[in-house]
Structures are given as structure tokens and as C-alpha cells.
PDB file of C-alpha atoms in Angstrom:
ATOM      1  CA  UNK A  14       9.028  22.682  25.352  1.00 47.00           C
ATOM      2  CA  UNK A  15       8.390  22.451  21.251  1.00 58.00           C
ATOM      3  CA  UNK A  16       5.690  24.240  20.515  1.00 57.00           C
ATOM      4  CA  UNK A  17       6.105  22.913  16.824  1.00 62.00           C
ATOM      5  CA  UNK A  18       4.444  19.816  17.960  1.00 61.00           C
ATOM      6  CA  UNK A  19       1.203  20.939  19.119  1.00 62.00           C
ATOM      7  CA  UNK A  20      -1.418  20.201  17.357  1.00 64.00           C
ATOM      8  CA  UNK A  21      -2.563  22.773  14.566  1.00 69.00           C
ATOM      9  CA  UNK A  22       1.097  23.660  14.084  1.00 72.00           C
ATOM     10  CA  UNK A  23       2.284  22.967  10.483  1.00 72.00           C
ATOM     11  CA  UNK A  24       4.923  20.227  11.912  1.00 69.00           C
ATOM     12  CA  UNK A  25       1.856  18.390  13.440  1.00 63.00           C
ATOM     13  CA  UNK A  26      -0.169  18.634  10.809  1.00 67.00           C
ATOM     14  CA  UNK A  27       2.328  17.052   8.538  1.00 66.00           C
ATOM     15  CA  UNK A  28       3.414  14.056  10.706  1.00 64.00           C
ATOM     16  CA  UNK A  29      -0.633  13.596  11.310  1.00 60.00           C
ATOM     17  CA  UNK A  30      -0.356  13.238   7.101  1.00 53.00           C
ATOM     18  CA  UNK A  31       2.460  11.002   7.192  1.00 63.00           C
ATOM     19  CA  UNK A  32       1.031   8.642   9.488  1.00 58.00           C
ATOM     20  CA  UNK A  33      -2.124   8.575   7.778  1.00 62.00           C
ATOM     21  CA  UNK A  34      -0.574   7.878   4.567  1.00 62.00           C
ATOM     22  CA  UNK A  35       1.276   5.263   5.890  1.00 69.00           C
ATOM     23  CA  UNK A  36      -1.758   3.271   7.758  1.00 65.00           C
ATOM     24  CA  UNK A  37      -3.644   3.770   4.263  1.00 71.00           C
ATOM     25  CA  UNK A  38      -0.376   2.079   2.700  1.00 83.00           C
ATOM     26  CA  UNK A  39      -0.229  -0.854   4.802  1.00 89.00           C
ATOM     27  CA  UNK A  40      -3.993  -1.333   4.604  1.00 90.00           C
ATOM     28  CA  UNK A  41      -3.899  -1.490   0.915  1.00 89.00           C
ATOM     29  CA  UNK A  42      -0.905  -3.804   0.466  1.00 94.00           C
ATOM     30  CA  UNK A  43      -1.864  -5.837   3.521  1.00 94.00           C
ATOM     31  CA  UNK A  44      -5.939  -6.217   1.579  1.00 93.00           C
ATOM     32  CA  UNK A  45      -4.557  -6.730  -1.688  1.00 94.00           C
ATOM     33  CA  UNK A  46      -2.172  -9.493  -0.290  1.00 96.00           C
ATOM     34  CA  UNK A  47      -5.298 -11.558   1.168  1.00 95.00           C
ATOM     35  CA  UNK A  48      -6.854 -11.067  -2.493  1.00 93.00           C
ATOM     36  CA  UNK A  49      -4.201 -12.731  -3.856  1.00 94.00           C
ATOM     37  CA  UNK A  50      -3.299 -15.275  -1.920  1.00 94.00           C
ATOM     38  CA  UNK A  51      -6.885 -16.332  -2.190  1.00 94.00           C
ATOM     39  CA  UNK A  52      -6.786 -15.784  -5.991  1.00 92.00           C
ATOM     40  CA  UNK A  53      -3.816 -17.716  -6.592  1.00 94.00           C
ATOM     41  CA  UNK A  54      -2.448 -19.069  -3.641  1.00 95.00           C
ATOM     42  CA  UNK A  55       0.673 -18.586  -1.518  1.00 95.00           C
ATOM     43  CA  UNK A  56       3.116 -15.502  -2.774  1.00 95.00           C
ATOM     44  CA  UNK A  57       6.794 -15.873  -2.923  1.00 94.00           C
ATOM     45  CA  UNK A  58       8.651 -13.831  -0.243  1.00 96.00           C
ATOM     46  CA  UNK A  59       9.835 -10.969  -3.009  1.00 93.00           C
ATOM     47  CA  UNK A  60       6.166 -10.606  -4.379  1.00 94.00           C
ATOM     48  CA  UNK A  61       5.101  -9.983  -1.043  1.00 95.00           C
ATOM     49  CA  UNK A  62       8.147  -7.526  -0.506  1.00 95.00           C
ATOM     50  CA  UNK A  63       6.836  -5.722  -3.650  1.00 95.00           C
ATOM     51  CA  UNK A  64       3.432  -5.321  -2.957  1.00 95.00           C
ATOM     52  CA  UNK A  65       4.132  -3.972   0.566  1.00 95.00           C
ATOM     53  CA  UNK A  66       6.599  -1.555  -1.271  1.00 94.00           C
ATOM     54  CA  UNK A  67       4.063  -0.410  -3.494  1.00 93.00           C
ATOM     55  CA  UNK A  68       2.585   3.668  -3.021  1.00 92.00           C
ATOM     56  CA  UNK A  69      -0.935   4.123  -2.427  1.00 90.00           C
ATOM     57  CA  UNK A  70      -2.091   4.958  -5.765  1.00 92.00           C
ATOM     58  CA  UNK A  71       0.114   1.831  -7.088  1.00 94.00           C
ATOM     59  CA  UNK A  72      -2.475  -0.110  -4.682  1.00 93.00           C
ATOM     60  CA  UNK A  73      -5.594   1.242  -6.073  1.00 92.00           C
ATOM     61  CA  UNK A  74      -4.188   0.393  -9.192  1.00 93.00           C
ATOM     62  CA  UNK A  75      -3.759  -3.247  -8.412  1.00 95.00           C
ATOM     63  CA  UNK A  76      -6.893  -3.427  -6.826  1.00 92.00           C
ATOM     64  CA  UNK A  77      -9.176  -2.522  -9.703  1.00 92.00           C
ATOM     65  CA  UNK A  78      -7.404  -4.778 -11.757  1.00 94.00           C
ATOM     66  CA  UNK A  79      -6.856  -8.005  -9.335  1.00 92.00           C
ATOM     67  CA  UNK A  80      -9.693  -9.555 -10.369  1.00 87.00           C
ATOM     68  CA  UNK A  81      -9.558  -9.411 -13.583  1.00 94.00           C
ATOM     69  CA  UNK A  82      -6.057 -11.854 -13.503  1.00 94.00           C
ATOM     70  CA  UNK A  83      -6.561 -15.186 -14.668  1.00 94.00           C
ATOM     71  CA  UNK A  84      -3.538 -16.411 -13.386  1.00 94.00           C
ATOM     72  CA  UNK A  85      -0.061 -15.536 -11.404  1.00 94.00           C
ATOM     73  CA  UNK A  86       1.719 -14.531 -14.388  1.00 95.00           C
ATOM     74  CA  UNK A  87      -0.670 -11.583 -14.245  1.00 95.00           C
ATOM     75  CA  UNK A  88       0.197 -10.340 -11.086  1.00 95.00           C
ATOM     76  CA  UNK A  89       3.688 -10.578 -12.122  1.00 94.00           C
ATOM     77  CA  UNK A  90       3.387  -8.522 -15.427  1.00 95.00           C
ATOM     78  CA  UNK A  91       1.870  -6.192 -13.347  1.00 94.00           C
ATOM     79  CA  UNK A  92       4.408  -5.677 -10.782  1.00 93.00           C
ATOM     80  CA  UNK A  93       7.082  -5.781 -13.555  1.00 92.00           C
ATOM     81  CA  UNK A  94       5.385  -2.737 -15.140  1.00 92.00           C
ATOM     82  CA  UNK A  95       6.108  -1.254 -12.398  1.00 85.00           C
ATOM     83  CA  UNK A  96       9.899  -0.987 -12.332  1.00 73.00           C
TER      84      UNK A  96
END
């Protein structure tokens, strides 16, 4: 048997992290996807490859500033900044 996966071991701990990290990830790209399609309307298949590729804070970013995008173009600046 492992022992390193049990749980308060430091190898459990840090998949527990991972995994948590990753739901918070595909929460965030999967919310701010909704936002925009209802904001602007259907996304192409490589802005929706983006957005899902985007980290957490990259997320949060978009998400405080969604809103504020008058039109596509925006969304697109903003994803270009990001390369």
C-alpha cells in the first residue's frame, strides 16, 4: 500500500489543491463563457478555446471587466493582451 496517498500526507494534500484549482478553473471559464455569449452572442470555436485556457486569476480578470465591453472587439483586445 502507498501511504503517500492518505489523506493529510503532503502528496494528498497537493492533488486535493490541484483538483480544486482546476474545478475553480473550469467554473470561471465555463461562467464567463455564458456572460458572453449573452453579451454578444455566439463565440467562435478558438475564443472559446482561449477562454477555457485561461488561469484563474486571468478569469477574475475578465470577469470584472466583461461588462464593461461594448462590443466583441473588446473581448478580443482583451484576450490578445494576453499573449
Amino acid at each position: 500500500t502507498d501511504y503517500e496517498d492518505y489523506p493529510g500526507t503532503k502528496r494528498f494534500k497537493e492533488a486535493r489543491h490541484e483538483g480544486r484549482q482546476e474545478v475553480h478553473q473550469e467554473e470561471g471559464s465555463n461562467l464567463v463563457l455564458r456572460l458572453s455569449k449573452r453579451r454578444f452572442g455566439e463565440l467562435s470555436n478558438s475564443q472559446v478555446g482561449r477562454i477555457k485556457n485561461l488561469s484563474v486569476p486571468q478569469l477574475e480578470d475578465l470577469r470584472e471587466v466583461l461588462l464593461d465591453f461594448m462590443a466583441m472587439a473588446d473581448l478580443e483586445q482583451f484576450l490578445s493582451g494576453l499573449d
